[in-house]
Amino acid sequence: EIVLTQSPDFQSVTPKEKVTIACRASQSIGYALHWYQQKPNQSPKLLIRYASQSLSGVPSRFSGSGSGTDFTLTINGLEAEDAATYYCHQSSSLPHTFGQGTKLGIK
Amino acid sequence: QLQLQESGPGLVKPSETLSLTCTVSGTSISRTNYYWGWIRQTPGKGLEWIGNVYYTGSTNHSPSLKSRLTISVDTSKNQFSLRVTSVTAEDTAVYYCTRQLAVPGSPVEYWGQGTLVTVAS
């Protein structure tokens, strides 16, 4: 089973700040890494697919990068509505697995 | 607009069977190229992939649950289902039904709203 480790677990950030969340895979997964945002009492929402592909309807301040074992989610110019927990997910091999989550708080 | 809606008992006794159904609306479950799946979430273990099913009935399962798990599809009702036998408190979670392209490496595009299942006597 591929283990995904996110860092940090929690971050408190000021609006307009740049945020980076890392996700490291225990073995190479190519580009089969996706990012989700989950707000309280909501289901996760797909933000970035295949490591760096943006999605329609997702604000352009969200971007992703990386391949192989190391990936990054970047939020350029954090907004208050971005307070949420962010998860990475690998679908390179079964069983699919998720990172433990990074909770973003707004100062 | 695709919608996924989980339904089933919110409380299950230990050692009994957890059964959930996901009703799909806005598209046919028989459309090719999609996996219909289940993911659960707990405060302790986070998001856990359970497994998925293709409209033909072909399935993929989590190894940790495989011996207790059945995922099936009913194309006539546009539904798919999850059964977990011999449940314990560790199976207490929010259960989501999902849709994913049946292409290697694809993300989970759609999630249901989730349903909390508590295992307790």
mmCIF file of C-alpha atoms in Angstrom:
data_model
loop_
_atom_site.group_PDB
_atom_site.id
_atom_site.type_symbol
_atom_site.label_atom_id
_atom_site.label_comp_id
_atom_site.label_asym_id
_atom_site.label_seq_id
_atom_site.Cartn_x
_atom_site.Cartn_y
_atom_site.Cartn_z
ATOM 1 C CA GLU A 1 0.000 0.000 0.000
ATOM 2 C CA ILE A 2 1.306 3.454 -0.916
ATOM 3 C CA VAL A 3 1.512 5.811 2.056
ATOM 4 C CA LEU A 4 0.982 9.530 1.507
ATOM 5 C CA THR A 5 2.443 11.891 4.106
ATOM 6 C CA GLN A 6 1.341 15.511 4.152
ATOM 7 C CA SER A 7 3.080 18.413 5.819
ATOM 8 C CA PRO A 8 2.275 20.367 7.801
ATOM 9 C CA ASP A 9 -0.656 18.862 9.702
ATOM 10 C CA PHE A 10 -1.922 22.304 10.609
ATOM 11 C CA GLN A 11 -1.110 25.822 9.516
ATOM 12 C CA SER A 12 -2.492 29.166 10.620
ATOM 13 C CA VAL A 13 -2.231 31.703 7.829
ATOM 14 C CA THR A 14 -2.924 35.391 7.259
ATOM 15 C CA PRO A 15 -5.170 36.368 4.324
ATOM 16 C CA LYS A 16 -3.267 37.176 1.109
ATOM 17 C CA GLU A 17 -0.373 35.004 2.255
ATOM 18 C CA LYS A 18 1.055 32.270 0.025
ATOM 19 C CA VAL A 19 0.501 28.738 1.323
ATOM 20 C CA THR A 20 2.270 25.541 0.328
ATOM 21 C CA ILE A 21 1.217 22.067 1.380
ATOM 22 C CA ALA A 22 3.459 19.128 0.660
ATOM 23 C CA CYS A 23 2.511 15.520 -0.052
ATOM 24 C CA ARG A 24 5.123 12.782 -0.233
ATOM 25 C CA ALA A 25 4.428 9.285 -1.538
ATOM 26 C CA SER A 26 6.197 6.201 -0.221
ATOM 27 C CA GLN A 27 6.905 5.130 -3.806
ATOM 28 C CA SER A 28 6.702 6.714 -7.234
ATOM 29 C CA ILE A 29 3.153 7.375 -8.452
ATOM 30 C CA GLY A 30 3.874 9.369 -11.589
ATOM 31 C CA TYR A 31 1.246 12.067 -11.911
ATOM 32 C CA ALA A 32 -1.632 10.108 -10.328
ATOM 33 C CA LEU A 33 -1.940 12.533 -7.422
ATOM 34 C CA HIS A 34 -4.995 14.665 -6.772
ATOM 35 C CA TRP A 35 -5.894 17.360 -4.234
ATOM 36 C CA TYR A 36 -9.205 17.891 -2.444
ATOM 37 C CA GLN A 37 -10.605 20.601 -0.222
ATOM 38 C CA GLN A 38 -12.999 19.722 2.574
ATOM 39 C CA LYS A 39 -14.906 22.292 4.605
ATOM 40 C CA PRO A 40 -16.688 21.381 7.849
ATOM 41 C CA ASN A 41 -19.777 19.215 7.326
ATOM 42 C CA GLN A 42 -19.152 18.970 3.602
ATOM 43 C CA SER A 43 -17.824 16.219 1.388
ATOM 44 C CA PRO A 44 -14.386 16.660 -0.206
ATOM 45 C CA LYS A 45 -14.218 18.665 -3.405
ATOM 46 C CA LEU A 46 -11.699 17.968 -6.168
ATOM 47 C CA LEU A 47 -9.329 20.926 -6.570
ATOM 48 C CA ILE A 48 -6.407 19.720 -8.685
ATOM 49 C CA ARG A 49 -6.110 16.491 -10.654
ATOM 50 C CA TYR A 50 -3.090 14.673 -12.065
ATOM 51 C CA ALA A 51 -0.733 16.711 -9.880
ATOM 52 C CA SER A 52 -1.118 20.010 -11.704
ATOM 53 C CA GLN A 53 -4.285 20.105 -13.820
ATOM 54 C CA SER A 54 -6.654 22.898 -12.883
ATOM 55 C CA LEU A 55 -10.381 22.386 -12.906
ATOM 56 C CA SER A 56 -13.172 24.569 -14.173
ATOM 57 C CA GLY A 57 -14.725 26.550 -11.349
ATOM 58 C CA VAL A 58 -11.715 26.305 -9.050
ATOM 59 C CA PRO A 59 -10.133 29.710 -8.324
ATOM 60 C CA SER A 60 -6.865 30.292 -10.150
ATOM 61 C CA ARG A 61 -5.032 30.919 -6.869
ATOM 62 C CA PHE A 62 -4.937 27.125 -6.421
ATOM 63 C CA SER A 63 -2.164 25.308 -8.256
ATOM 64 C CA GLY A 64 -0.347 22.005 -8.004
ATOM 65 C CA SER A 65 3.048 20.700 -8.987
ATOM 66 C CA GLY A 66 5.264 17.658 -8.693
ATOM 67 C CA SER A 67 5.644 14.131 -9.960
ATOM 68 C CA GLY A 68 6.996 10.817 -8.789
ATOM 69 C CA THR A 69 7.053 11.026 -4.992
ATOM 70 C CA ASP A 70 6.936 14.736 -4.152
ATOM 71 C CA PHE A 71 3.977 17.011 -4.749
ATOM 72 C CA THR A 72 2.891 20.475 -3.681
ATOM 73 C CA LEU A 73 -0.390 22.328 -3.467
ATOM 74 C CA THR A 74 0.038 26.100 -3.547
ATOM 75 C CA ILE A 75 -2.513 28.768 -2.706
ATOM 76 C CA ASN A 76 -1.369 32.156 -3.961
ATOM 77 C CA GLY A 77 -3.097 34.867 -1.992
ATOM 78 C CA LEU A 78 -5.101 33.005 0.619
ATOM 79 C CA GLU A 79 -8.670 34.125 1.147
ATOM 80 C CA ALA A 80 -10.775 33.616 4.256
ATOM 81 C CA GLU A 81 -13.023 31.153 2.406
ATOM 82 C CA ASP A 82 -10.009 28.852 1.934
ATOM 83 C CA ALA A 83 -10.149 27.795 5.590
ATOM 84 C CA ALA A 84 -10.534 24.029 5.205
ATOM 85 C CA THR A 85 -8.723 20.723 5.377
ATOM 86 C CA TYR A 86 -6.769 19.702 2.283
ATOM 87 C CA TYR A 87 -6.076 16.103 1.282
ATOM 88 C CA CYS A 88 -3.886 14.493 -1.330
ATOM 89 C CA HIS A 89 -4.967 11.215 -2.944
ATOM 90 C CA GLN A 90 -3.096 8.701 -5.056
ATOM 91 C CA SER A 91 -4.849 6.511 -7.611
ATOM 92 C CA SER A 92 -1.714 5.038 -9.158
ATOM 93 C CA SER A 93 -2.253 1.644 -7.573
ATOM 94 C CA LEU A 94 -4.788 -0.218 -5.476
ATOM 95 C CA PRO A 95 -5.696 0.335 -2.765
ATOM 96 C CA HIS A 96 -6.080 4.025 -3.406
ATOM 97 C CA THR A 97 -4.882 6.036 -0.430
ATOM 98 C CA PHE A 98 -5.139 9.523 1.028
ATOM 99 C CA GLY A 99 -2.846 11.765 2.987
ATOM 100 C CA GLN A 100 -3.743 12.485 6.591
ATOM 101 C CA GLY A 101 -4.894 16.002 5.766
ATOM 102 C CA THR A 102 -3.625 19.532 6.346
ATOM 103 C CA LYS A 103 -5.918 21.861 8.242
ATOM 104 C CA LEU A 104 -5.643 25.524 7.261
ATOM 105 C CA GLY A 105 -6.792 28.090 9.763
ATOM 106 C CA ILE A 106 -7.123 31.792 9.095
ATOM 107 C CA LYS A 107 -5.499 34.245 11.507
ATOM 108 C CA GLN B 1 -26.247 17.432 -12.930
ATOM 109 C CA LEU B 2 -24.935 14.209 -11.416
ATOM 110 C CA GLN B 3 -26.033 13.532 -7.859
ATOM 111 C CA LEU B 4 -25.117 10.719 -5.515
ATOM 112 C CA GLN B 5 -27.226 10.046 -2.436
ATOM 113 C CA GLU B 6 -26.345 7.574 0.294
ATOM 114 C CA SER B 7 -29.063 5.879 2.317
ATOM 115 C CA GLY B 8 -29.200 3.274 5.049
ATOM 116 C CA PRO B 9 -29.335 2.799 8.825
ATOM 117 C CA GLY B 10 -27.392 5.266 10.901
ATOM 118 C CA LEU B 11 -26.921 2.806 13.746
ATOM 119 C CA VAL B 12 -25.689 -0.770 13.492
ATOM 120 C CA LYS B 13 -25.017 -3.180 16.337
ATOM 121 C CA PRO B 14 -21.594 -4.759 16.766
ATOM 122 C CA SER B 15 -21.166 -8.059 14.875
ATOM 123 C CA GLU B 16 -24.071 -7.212 12.560
ATOM 124 C CA THR B 17 -23.987 -6.129 8.910
ATOM 125 C CA LEU B 18 -23.740 -2.562 7.677
ATOM 126 C CA SER B 19 -25.714 -1.995 4.470
ATOM 127 C CA LEU B 20 -25.754 1.220 2.458
ATOM 128 C CA THR B 21 -27.170 2.123 -0.923
ATOM 129 C CA CYS B 22 -26.155 4.921 -3.237
ATOM 130 C CA THR B 23 -28.792 6.255 -5.621
ATOM 131 C CA VAL B 24 -27.426 7.875 -8.741
ATOM 132 C CA SER B 25 -29.380 10.607 -10.506
ATOM 133 C CA GLY B 26 -28.567 12.744 -13.504
ATOM 134 C CA THR B 27 -26.851 9.947 -15.421
ATOM 135 C CA SER B 28 -27.121 6.218 -16.043
ATOM 136 C CA ILE B 29 -24.985 3.970 -13.886
ATOM 137 C CA SER B 30 -24.592 1.781 -16.969
ATOM 138 C CA ARG B 31 -22.553 4.413 -18.782
ATOM 139 C CA THR B 32 -19.245 2.896 -19.597
ATOM 140 C CA ASN B 33 -15.963 4.172 -18.256
ATOM 141 C CA TYR B 34 -16.930 4.914 -14.662
ATOM 142 C CA TYR B 35 -16.270 3.221 -11.366
ATOM 143 C CA TRP B 36 -18.857 3.690 -8.644
ATOM 144 C CA GLY B 37 -17.225 3.539 -5.252
ATOM 145 C CA TRP B 38 -17.217 3.930 -1.513
ATOM 146 C CA ILE B 39 -14.883 5.934 0.730
ATOM 147 C CA ARG B 40 -15.232 6.380 4.470
ATOM 148 C CA GLN B 41 -13.923 8.979 6.870
ATOM 149 C CA THR B 42 -13.144 8.816 10.565
ATOM 150 C CA PRO B 43 -11.466 11.350 12.844
ATOM 151 C CA GLY B 44 -8.795 8.801 13.680
ATOM 152 C CA LYS B 45 -7.947 7.237 10.308
ATOM 153 C CA GLY B 46 -8.984 10.037 7.976
ATOM 154 C CA LEU B 47 -10.170 9.148 4.476
ATOM 155 C CA GLU B 48 -10.121 5.439 3.660
ATOM 156 C CA TRP B 49 -10.809 3.979 0.232
ATOM 157 C CA ILE B 50 -13.152 0.999 0.534
ATOM 158 C CA GLY B 51 -13.635 -0.168 -3.040
ATOM 159 C CA ASN B 52 -15.579 0.274 -6.251
ATOM 160 C CA VAL B 53 -17.736 -1.474 -8.817
ATOM 161 C CA TYR B 54 -18.146 -1.236 -12.577
ATOM 162 C CA TYR B 55 -21.610 -1.458 -14.116
ATOM 163 C CA THR B 56 -20.804 -5.016 -15.193
ATOM 164 C CA GLY B 57 -20.402 -6.006 -11.537
ATOM 165 C CA SER B 58 -16.613 -6.187 -11.596
ATOM 166 C CA THR B 59 -15.183 -4.906 -8.315
ATOM 167 C CA ASN B 60 -12.030 -3.711 -6.582
ATOM 168 C CA HIS B 61 -11.747 -3.965 -2.791
ATOM 169 C CA SER B 62 -9.551 -2.677 -0.028
ATOM 170 C CA PRO B 63 -7.397 -5.584 1.197
ATOM 171 C CA SER B 64 -8.038 -4.619 4.813
ATOM 172 C CA LEU B 65 -11.804 -5.025 4.388
ATOM 173 C CA LYS B 66 -11.993 -7.555 1.581
ATOM 174 C CA SER B 67 -13.098 -10.544 3.662
ATOM 175 C CA ARG B 68 -16.068 -8.591 5.073
ATOM 176 C CA LEU B 69 -16.963 -6.532 2.050
ATOM 177 C CA THR B 70 -19.491 -6.770 -0.762
ATOM 178 C CA ILE B 71 -20.006 -4.041 -3.330
ATOM 179 C CA SER B 72 -22.710 -4.592 -5.909
ATOM 180 C CA VAL B 73 -24.601 -2.707 -8.593
ATOM 181 C CA ASP B 74 -28.275 -2.704 -9.612
ATOM 182 C CA THR B 75 -28.504 -1.081 -13.026
ATOM 183 C CA SER B 76 -32.296 -1.401 -13.121
ATOM 184 C CA LYS B 77 -32.574 0.888 -10.102
ATOM 185 C CA ASN B 78 -29.546 3.035 -10.964
ATOM 186 C CA GLN B 79 -28.070 2.163 -7.583
ATOM 187 C CA PHE B 80 -25.028 0.525 -6.108
ATOM 188 C CA SER B 81 -24.580 -0.888 -2.632
ATOM 189 C CA LEU B 82 -22.110 -1.600 0.137
ATOM 190 C CA ARG B 83 -22.261 -4.396 2.708
ATOM 191 C CA VAL B 84 -19.762 -4.818 5.523
ATOM 192 C CA THR B 85 -20.245 -7.846 7.753
ATOM 193 C CA SER B 86 -19.200 -8.390 11.376
ATOM 194 C CA VAL B 87 -18.862 -4.685 12.125
ATOM 195 C CA THR B 88 -17.049 -3.279 15.156
ATOM 196 C CA ALA B 89 -16.716 0.208 16.593
ATOM 197 C CA GLU B 90 -13.826 0.755 14.163
ATOM 198 C CA ASP B 91 -16.333 0.739 11.303
ATOM 199 C CA THR B 92 -18.028 3.839 12.715
ATOM 200 C CA ALA B 93 -17.498 6.491 10.045
ATOM 201 C CA VAL B 94 -19.039 8.840 7.545
ATOM 202 C CA TYR B 95 -19.524 6.809 4.374
ATOM 203 C CA TYR B 96 -19.380 8.525 0.980
ATOM 204 C CA CYS B 97 -20.413 7.107 -2.360
ATOM 205 C CA THR B 98 -18.326 8.332 -5.268
ATOM 206 C CA ARG B 99 -17.761 8.292 -9.001
ATOM 207 C CA GLN B 100 -14.389 7.922 -10.659
ATOM 208 C CA LEU B 101 -13.372 7.485 -14.278
ATOM 209 C CA ALA B 102 -12.482 3.856 -15.010
ATOM 210 C CA VAL B 103 -9.087 4.968 -16.242
ATOM 211 C CA PRO B 104 -5.904 4.173 -14.279
ATOM 212 C CA GLY B 105 -4.811 7.095 -12.186
ATOM 213 C CA SER B 106 -8.074 9.036 -12.243
ATOM 214 C CA PRO B 107 -9.370 11.213 -9.364
ATOM 215 C CA VAL B 108 -12.660 10.966 -7.522
ATOM 216 C CA GLU B 109 -14.739 13.493 -9.414
ATOM 217 C CA TYR B 110 -18.012 13.252 -7.537
ATOM 218 C CA TRP B 111 -18.882 12.592 -3.900
ATOM 219 C CA GLY B 112 -22.202 12.077 -2.212
ATOM 220 C CA GLN B 113 -22.993 14.191 0.831
ATOM 221 C CA GLY B 114 -22.000 11.330 3.135
ATOM 222 C CA THR B 115 -23.901 9.403 5.766
ATOM 223 C CA LEU B 116 -22.791 8.753 9.329
ATOM 224 C CA VAL B 117 -22.927 5.144 10.440
ATOM 225 C CA THR B 118 -22.373 4.451 14.111
ATOM 226 C CA VAL B 119 -21.618 0.964 15.377
ATOM 227 C CA ALA B 120 -22.904 0.639 18.929
ATOM 228 C CA SER B 121 -25.150 -1.565 20.984
#
